[in-house]
Short mmCIF file of C-alpha atoms and ligand atoms in Angstrom, two decimals:
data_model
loop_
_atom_site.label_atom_id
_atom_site.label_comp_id
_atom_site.label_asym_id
_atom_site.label_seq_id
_atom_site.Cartn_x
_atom_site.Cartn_y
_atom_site.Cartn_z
CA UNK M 1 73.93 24.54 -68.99
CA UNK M 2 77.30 23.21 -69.21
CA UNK M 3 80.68 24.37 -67.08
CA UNK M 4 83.92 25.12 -68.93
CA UNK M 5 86.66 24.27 -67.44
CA UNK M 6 89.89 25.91 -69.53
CA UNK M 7 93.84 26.35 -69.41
CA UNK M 8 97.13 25.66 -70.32
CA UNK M 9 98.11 21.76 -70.45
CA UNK M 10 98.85 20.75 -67.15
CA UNK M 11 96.60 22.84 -65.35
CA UNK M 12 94.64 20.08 -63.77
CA UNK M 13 91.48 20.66 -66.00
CA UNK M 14 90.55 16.85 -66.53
CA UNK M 15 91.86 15.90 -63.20
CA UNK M 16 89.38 18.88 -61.47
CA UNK M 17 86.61 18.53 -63.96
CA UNK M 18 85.72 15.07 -63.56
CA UNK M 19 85.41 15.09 -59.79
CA UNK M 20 83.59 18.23 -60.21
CA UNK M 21 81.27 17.04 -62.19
CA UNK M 22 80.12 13.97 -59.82
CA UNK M 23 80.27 16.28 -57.13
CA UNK M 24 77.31 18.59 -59.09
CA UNK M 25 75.82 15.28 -60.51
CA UNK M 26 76.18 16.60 -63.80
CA UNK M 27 77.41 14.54 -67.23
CA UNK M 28 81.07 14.91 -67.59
CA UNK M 29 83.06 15.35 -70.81
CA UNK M 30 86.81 15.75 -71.73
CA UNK M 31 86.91 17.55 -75.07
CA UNK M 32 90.07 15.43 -76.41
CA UNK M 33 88.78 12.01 -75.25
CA UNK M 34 85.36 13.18 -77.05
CA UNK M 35 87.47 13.70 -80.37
CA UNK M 36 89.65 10.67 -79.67
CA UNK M 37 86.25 8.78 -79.47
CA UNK M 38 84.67 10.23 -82.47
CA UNK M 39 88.16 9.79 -84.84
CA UNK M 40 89.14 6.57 -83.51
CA UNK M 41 92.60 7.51 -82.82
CA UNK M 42 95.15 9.29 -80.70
CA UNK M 43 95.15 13.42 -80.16
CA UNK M 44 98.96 12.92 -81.05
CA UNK M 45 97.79 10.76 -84.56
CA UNK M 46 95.44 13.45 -85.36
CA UNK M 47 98.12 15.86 -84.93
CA UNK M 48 100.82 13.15 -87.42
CA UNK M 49 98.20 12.75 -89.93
CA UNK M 50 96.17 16.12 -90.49
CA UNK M 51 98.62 18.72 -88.51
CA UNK M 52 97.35 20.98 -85.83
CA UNK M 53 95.29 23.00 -88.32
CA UNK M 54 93.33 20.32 -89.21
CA UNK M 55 93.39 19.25 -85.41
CA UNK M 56 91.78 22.96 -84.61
CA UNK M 57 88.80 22.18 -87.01
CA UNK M 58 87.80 18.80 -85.10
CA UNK M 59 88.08 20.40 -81.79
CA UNK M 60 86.10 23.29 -83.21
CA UNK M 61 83.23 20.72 -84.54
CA UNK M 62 83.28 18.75 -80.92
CA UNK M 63 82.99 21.66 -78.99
CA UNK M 64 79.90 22.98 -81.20
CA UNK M 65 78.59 19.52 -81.08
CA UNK M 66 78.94 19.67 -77.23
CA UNK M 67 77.70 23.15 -76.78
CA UNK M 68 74.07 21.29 -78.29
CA UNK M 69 73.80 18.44 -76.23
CA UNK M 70 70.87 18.85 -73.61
CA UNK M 71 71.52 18.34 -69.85
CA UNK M 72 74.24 19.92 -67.81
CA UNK M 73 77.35 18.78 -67.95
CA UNK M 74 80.90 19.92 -66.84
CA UNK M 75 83.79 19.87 -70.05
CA UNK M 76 87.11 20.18 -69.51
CA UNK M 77 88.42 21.74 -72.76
CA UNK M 78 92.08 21.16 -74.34
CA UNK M 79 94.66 24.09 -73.67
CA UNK M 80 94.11 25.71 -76.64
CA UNK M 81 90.17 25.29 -77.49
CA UNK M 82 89.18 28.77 -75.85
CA UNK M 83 92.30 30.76 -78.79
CA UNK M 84 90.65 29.80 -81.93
CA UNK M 85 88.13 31.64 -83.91
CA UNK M 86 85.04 32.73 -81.78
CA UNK M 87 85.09 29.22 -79.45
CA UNK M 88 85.05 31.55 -76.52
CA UNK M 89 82.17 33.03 -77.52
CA UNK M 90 80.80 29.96 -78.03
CA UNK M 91 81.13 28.69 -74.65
CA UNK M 92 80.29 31.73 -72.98
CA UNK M 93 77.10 31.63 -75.18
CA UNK M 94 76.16 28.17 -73.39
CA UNK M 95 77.52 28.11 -70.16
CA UNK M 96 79.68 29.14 -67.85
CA UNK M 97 83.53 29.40 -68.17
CA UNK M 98 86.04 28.79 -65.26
CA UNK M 99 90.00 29.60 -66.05
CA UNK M 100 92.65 27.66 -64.46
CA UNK M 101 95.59 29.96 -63.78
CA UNK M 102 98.81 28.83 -63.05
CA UNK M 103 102.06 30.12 -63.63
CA UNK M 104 104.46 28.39 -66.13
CA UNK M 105 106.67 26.68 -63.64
CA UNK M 106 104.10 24.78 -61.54
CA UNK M 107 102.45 23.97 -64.99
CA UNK M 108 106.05 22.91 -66.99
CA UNK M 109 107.07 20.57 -63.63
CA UNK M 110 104.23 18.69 -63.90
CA UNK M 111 104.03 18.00 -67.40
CA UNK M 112 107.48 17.22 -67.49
CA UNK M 113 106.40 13.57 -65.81
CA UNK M 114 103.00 13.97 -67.53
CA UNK M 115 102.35 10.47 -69.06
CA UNK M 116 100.47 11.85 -71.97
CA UNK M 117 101.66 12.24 -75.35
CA UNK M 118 101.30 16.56 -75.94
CA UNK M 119 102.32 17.05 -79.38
CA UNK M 120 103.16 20.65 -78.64
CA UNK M 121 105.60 19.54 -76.15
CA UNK M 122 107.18 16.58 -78.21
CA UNK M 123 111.06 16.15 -77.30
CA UNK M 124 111.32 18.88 -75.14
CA UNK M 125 113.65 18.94 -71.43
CA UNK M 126 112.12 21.08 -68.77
CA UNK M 127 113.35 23.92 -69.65
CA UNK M 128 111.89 23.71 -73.33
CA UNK M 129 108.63 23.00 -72.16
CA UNK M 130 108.66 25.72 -69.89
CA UNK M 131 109.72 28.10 -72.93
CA UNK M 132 107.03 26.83 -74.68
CA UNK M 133 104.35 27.34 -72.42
CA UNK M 134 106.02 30.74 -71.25
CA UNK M 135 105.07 31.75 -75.12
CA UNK M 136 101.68 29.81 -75.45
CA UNK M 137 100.42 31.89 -72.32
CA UNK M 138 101.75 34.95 -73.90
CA UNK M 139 99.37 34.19 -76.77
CA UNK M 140 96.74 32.47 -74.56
CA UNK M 141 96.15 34.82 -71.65
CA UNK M 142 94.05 37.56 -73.51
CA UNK M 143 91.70 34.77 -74.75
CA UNK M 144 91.91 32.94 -71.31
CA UNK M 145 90.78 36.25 -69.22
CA UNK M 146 87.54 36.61 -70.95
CA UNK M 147 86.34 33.54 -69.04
CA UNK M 148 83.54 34.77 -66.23
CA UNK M 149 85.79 33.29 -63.19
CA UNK M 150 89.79 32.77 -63.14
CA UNK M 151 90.41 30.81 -60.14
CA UNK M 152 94.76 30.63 -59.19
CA UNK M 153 94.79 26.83 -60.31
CA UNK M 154 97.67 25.97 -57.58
CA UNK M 155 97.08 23.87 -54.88
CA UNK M 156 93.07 23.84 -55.61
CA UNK M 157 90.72 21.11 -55.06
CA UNK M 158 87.70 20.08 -56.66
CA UNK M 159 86.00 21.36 -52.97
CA UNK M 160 87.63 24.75 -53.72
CA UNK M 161 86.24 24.87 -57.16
CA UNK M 162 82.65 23.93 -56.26
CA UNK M 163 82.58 26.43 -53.84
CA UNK M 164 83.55 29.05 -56.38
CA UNK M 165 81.31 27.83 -59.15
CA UNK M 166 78.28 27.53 -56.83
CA UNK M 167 79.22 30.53 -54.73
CA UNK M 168 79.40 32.62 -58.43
CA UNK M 169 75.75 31.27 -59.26
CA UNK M 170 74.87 32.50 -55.83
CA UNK M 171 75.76 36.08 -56.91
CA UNK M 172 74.73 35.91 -60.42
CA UNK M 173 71.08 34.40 -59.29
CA UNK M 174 70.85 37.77 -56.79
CA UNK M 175 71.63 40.13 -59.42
C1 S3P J 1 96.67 21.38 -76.61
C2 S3P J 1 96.34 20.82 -75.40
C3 S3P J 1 95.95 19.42 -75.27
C4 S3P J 1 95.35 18.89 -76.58
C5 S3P J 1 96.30 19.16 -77.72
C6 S3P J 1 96.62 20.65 -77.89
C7 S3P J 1 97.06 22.82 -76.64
O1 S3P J 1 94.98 19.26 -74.23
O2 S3P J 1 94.11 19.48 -76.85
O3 S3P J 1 97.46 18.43 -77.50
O4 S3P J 1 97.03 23.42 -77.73
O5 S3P J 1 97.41 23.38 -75.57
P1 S3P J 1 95.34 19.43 -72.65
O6 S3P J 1 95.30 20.89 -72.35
O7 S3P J 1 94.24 18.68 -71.97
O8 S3P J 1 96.67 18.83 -72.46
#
């Protein structure tokens, strides 16, 4: 069974998911590192050389190829993998799917000293990025509250989140 871990950029996904997954002794995997592995080449390259469409389609191939692989693992998906096509369904299909919800101020001050290169947020100031992530939740959100939990992503630790994730099994093993 795996654990999805999904949200905007900058809502601590990777930097939760791999604790939590050491924590749960399961296999951890970051959906973009997975593609950057597999292509041989940055997210931000991808993005130069093939656009975000074709982008979409490798994410869409590594998260079915994930979705197969036996163990249990805990992947921490890129901002946008849960909006496209039926990769929702797909995850809630094999797992269980945690939401990261923060609001677009916390999430645009952080990634305004992110180190990584976002493509969608190329060039922009802190108020740009906020803009843009103001209008990606705006398109995100109705995909992002069909995940089973939504945890508010501020201030939460990778304690907080087990206790949620294993506290949710609790209840679901009951029913
Ligand atoms: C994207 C988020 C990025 C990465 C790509 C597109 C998005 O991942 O997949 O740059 O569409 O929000 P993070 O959410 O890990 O930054």
């Amino acid at each position: 069974m795996i654990i999805y871990i999904l949200g905007s950029m900058g809502s601590g996904k990777s930097t939760l998911g791999k604790p939590l997954a050491k924590m749960m002794n399961r296999k951890y995997i970051d959906l973009d590192d997975y593609i950057e592995q597999q292509q041989g080449r940055k997210i931000h390259q991808i993005f130069e050389e093939i656009g975000e469409s074709g982008f979409r389609q490798l994410e869409r191939e590594a998260l079915i190829q994930t979705s197969q692989l036996e163990g249990d693992y805990v992947v921490s998906t890129g901002g946008g993998t849960p909006c496209k096509g039926d990769n929702m369904e797909i995850m809630k299909e094999n797992g269980l799917t945690i939401y990261l919800k923060l609001d677009s101020g916390v999430l645009a001050s952080r990634l305004v000293s992110a180190k990584r290169v976002r493509p969608l947020l190329a060039g922009l100031d802190l108020e740009g990025i906020k803009a843009k992530i103001d209008s990606l939740l705006v398109e995100r959100e109705p995909f992002y509250s069909k995940a089973h939990i939504t945890v508010e992503g501020f201030c939460l630790s990778t304690k907080d989140l087990y206790t949620i994730i294993t506290s949710y099994d609790d209840i679901k093993n009951k029913e």
